[in-house]
């Protein structure tokens, strides 16, 4: 079973997807963390993230892996550092690079091959798994999204800075040529602006019929 959860940053995707995976006892995969890890790898090699050719040359030598929810780049736990502002900026051009997308999409399909999975990202329901069993597209008001990010960040950033970054990424993610952020035609759209966390999770779980329903674990 494949459950695709897409949407922009701060829409509640990650926390919701994690809780849905836990409630169903499915594997959880944060594909944004994979793009972030590659972007960090590019920065560590002191390569300009906008230099598509150079990025394409090095991406095949980067090993991105997971242990639970922790993400590793070439064996190094990068779970925290990939969330910092510097990587957040670099991930936009890196994730628009077709060579990066090709490699990571292949890896995402491999990971899902033998698992029931909840996979979250931008293009899971449109490109990675157009035939996913369930597709959800989460949206929320930009002010709400920025406030959520502010609560999460350990960096000294203002609400305005965070909101500007979100809107900048939305624009780039939605207008890029390859796999832009967009709702799959048959995805269920959920506006999380006024929903509590439990309500978001329950809304999704109520749509899903598993072969053997599992309960609890939220
Ligand atoms: O979900 P996130 O904000 O951690 O994602 C980081 C970046 O990666 C985001 O700017 C868009 C990109 N991304 C993508 O292009 N495709 C995905 N499936 C997941 C994330």
XYZ file of C-alpha atoms and ligand atoms in Angstrom:
238
model
C 0.000 0.000 0.000
C 1.335 3.435 -0.943
C 0.014 6.604 0.647
C 1.284 9.799 -0.989
C 1.154 13.062 0.955
C 2.204 16.155 -0.971
C 2.041 19.855 -0.290
C 4.131 22.933 0.352
C 6.461 23.479 3.270
C 4.641 24.134 6.560
C 1.370 22.606 5.368
C 1.625 19.992 8.112
C 2.834 17.213 5.826
C 5.720 15.888 7.882
C 4.140 15.655 11.307
C 0.900 14.328 9.829
C 2.602 11.786 7.561
C 4.698 10.502 10.483
C 1.617 10.050 12.669
C -0.365 8.359 9.883
C 2.542 5.953 9.262
C 2.766 5.193 12.973
C -0.980 4.583 13.324
C -0.937 2.157 10.396
C 2.459 0.640 11.308
C 3.753 1.596 7.846
C 7.199 2.843 6.854
C 7.517 6.637 6.692
C 9.668 8.383 4.091
C 10.466 12.090 4.065
C 11.607 12.729 0.484
C 12.343 16.408 1.245
C 15.080 15.188 3.619
C 16.673 13.334 0.676
C 16.780 16.515 -1.447
C 18.095 18.441 1.550
C 20.858 15.879 2.167
C 22.001 16.114 -1.456
C 21.936 19.934 -1.238
C 24.115 19.755 1.877
C 26.500 17.406 0.044
C 26.765 19.967 -2.755
C 27.560 22.746 -0.268
C 30.144 20.564 1.470
C 31.912 20.072 -1.854
C 31.853 23.865 -2.280
C 29.922 23.540 -5.517
C 27.526 26.274 -6.584
C 24.028 24.705 -6.154
C 22.907 26.536 -9.305
C 25.631 24.888 -11.401
C 23.471 22.053 -12.794
C 26.312 20.357 -14.660
C 28.668 20.161 -11.692
C 25.857 19.081 -9.352
C 24.838 16.348 -11.821
C 28.429 15.055 -11.862
C 28.721 14.614 -8.089
C 25.231 13.457 -7.139
C 25.857 9.842 -8.074
C 28.637 9.658 -5.487
C 26.378 10.712 -2.639
C 24.881 8.005 -0.481
C 21.651 9.133 1.183
C 20.186 6.656 3.654
C 17.775 6.499 6.580
C 17.827 4.865 9.987
C 14.333 5.367 11.355
C 13.653 9.054 10.850
C 17.331 10.031 10.891
C 18.918 10.837 7.558
C 22.534 10.117 6.688
C 24.787 11.533 4.011
C 27.742 9.288 3.236
C 27.322 7.696 6.666
C 27.189 11.031 8.540
C 24.003 11.836 10.523
C 22.809 15.104 8.965
C 19.231 15.094 10.326
C 19.608 18.463 12.067
C 21.939 20.372 9.820
C 19.821 19.815 6.699
C 17.073 21.961 8.301
C 19.282 25.052 8.576
C 18.758 28.127 6.448
C 21.869 27.597 4.293
C 20.682 24.176 3.131
C 17.080 25.406 2.777
C 18.334 27.969 0.271
C 20.511 25.506 -1.656
C 17.799 22.840 -1.868
C 15.645 24.870 -4.260
C 18.075 24.790 -7.218
C 19.363 21.326 -6.310
C 15.853 19.834 -6.263
C 15.081 21.429 -9.645
C 18.072 19.622 -11.188
C 16.793 16.744 -13.401
C 19.816 14.527 -12.607
C 19.111 14.830 -8.887
C 15.405 14.141 -9.347
C 16.035 11.103 -11.517
C 18.353 9.545 -8.962
C 16.191 10.275 -5.923
C 12.918 9.222 -7.558
C 14.517 5.892 -8.449
C 15.648 5.495 -4.854
C 12.178 6.389 -3.538
C 10.614 3.728 -5.754
C 13.193 1.185 -4.572
C 12.481 1.930 -0.912
C 8.736 1.495 -1.469
C 9.120 -1.722 -3.445
C 8.749 -4.036 -0.468
C 7.037 -1.834 2.119
C 3.652 -0.424 2.956
C 4.664 3.203 3.040
C 3.581 6.757 3.745
C 5.730 8.966 1.522
C 5.680 12.733 1.727
C 7.029 15.320 -0.690
C 6.013 17.499 -3.605
C 5.629 15.073 -6.504
C 4.798 11.741 -4.892
C 1.214 11.558 -6.187
C 2.054 13.086 -9.577
C 5.417 11.591 -10.576
C 6.886 9.084 -8.130
C 3.694 7.058 -7.632
C 0.935 8.252 -9.978
C -0.897 5.019 -9.074
C -0.570 5.405 -5.302
C -3.437 3.815 -3.355
C -4.194 7.132 -1.632
C -3.113 10.646 -2.484
C -3.448 13.654 -0.233
C -2.521 17.265 -0.951
C -2.145 19.426 2.145
C -2.394 23.215 1.987
C -2.487 25.994 4.590
C -2.518 29.755 4.829
C 1.050 31.190 4.423
C 0.847 33.009 7.794
C -0.079 29.785 9.559
C 2.690 27.917 7.757
C 5.291 30.549 8.686
C 4.203 30.440 12.338
C 4.561 26.642 12.375
C 8.092 26.903 10.959
C 8.998 29.605 13.490
C 8.045 27.270 16.335
C 10.214 24.490 14.875
C 13.362 26.420 13.989
C 16.386 26.620 16.284
C 17.787 29.505 14.247
C 17.369 33.178 15.035
C 14.901 34.036 12.268
C 11.938 36.418 12.242
C 8.422 35.447 11.176
C 8.794 37.742 8.158
C 12.051 36.082 7.071
C 10.469 32.651 7.369
C 7.353 33.670 5.457
C 9.423 35.260 2.682
C 11.489 32.066 2.383
C 8.342 29.898 2.246
C 6.805 32.019 -0.497
C 10.077 32.061 -2.438
C 10.274 28.265 -2.284
C 6.575 27.844 -3.173
C 7.103 29.938 -6.280
C 10.226 28.089 -7.380
C 8.855 24.628 -6.499
C 5.593 25.286 -8.380
C 7.117 26.858 -11.466
C 10.096 24.579 -12.063
C 10.177 22.556 -15.261
C 10.656 19.094 -13.737
C 8.107 17.650 -11.319
C 6.646 20.948 -10.120
C 4.679 21.078 -6.893
C 1.061 20.564 -7.901
C -1.958 18.674 -6.728
C -2.533 15.357 -8.503
C -5.923 15.363 -10.190
C -7.264 12.588 -7.986
C -5.653 13.769 -4.724
C -7.801 14.634 -1.709
C -7.061 18.245 -0.743
C -6.998 19.106 2.948
C -6.639 22.689 4.197
C -4.914 22.384 7.567
C -4.995 26.116 8.482
C -7.691 25.690 11.126
C -7.200 22.041 11.977
C -5.482 20.701 15.057
C -2.806 18.109 14.579
C -5.144 15.310 15.709
C -7.830 16.505 13.299
C -5.397 16.414 10.361
C -4.313 12.891 11.196
C -7.882 11.674 11.769
C -9.043 13.204 8.492
C -6.470 11.223 6.570
C -6.943 8.013 8.534
C -10.694 8.198 8.016
C -10.156 8.053 4.225
C -7.909 5.005 4.352
C -9.147 1.467 4.295
C -6.398 -0.970 5.104
C -6.671 -4.686 4.543
C -6.187 -5.233 8.266
C -7.195 -2.041 10.072
C -4.726 -1.106 12.800
C -5.590 1.312 15.574
C -3.798 3.635 17.962
C -0.148 4.640 17.905
C -0.726 8.306 17.076
O 9.649 19.190 2.502
P 10.913 20.035 2.613
O 10.623 21.500 2.793
O 11.886 19.529 3.609
O 11.620 19.887 1.171
C 12.842 20.514 0.885
C 12.880 20.941 -0.568
O 12.943 19.789 -1.404
C 11.699 21.792 -1.030
O 12.136 23.096 -1.352
C 11.180 21.107 -2.263
C 12.075 19.930 -2.504
N 11.336 18.677 -2.674
C 11.036 18.290 -3.943
O 11.357 19.015 -4.893
N 10.420 17.109 -4.163
C 10.069 16.308 -3.141
N 9.468 15.154 -3.392
C 10.353 16.703 -1.824
C 10.969 17.921 -1.615
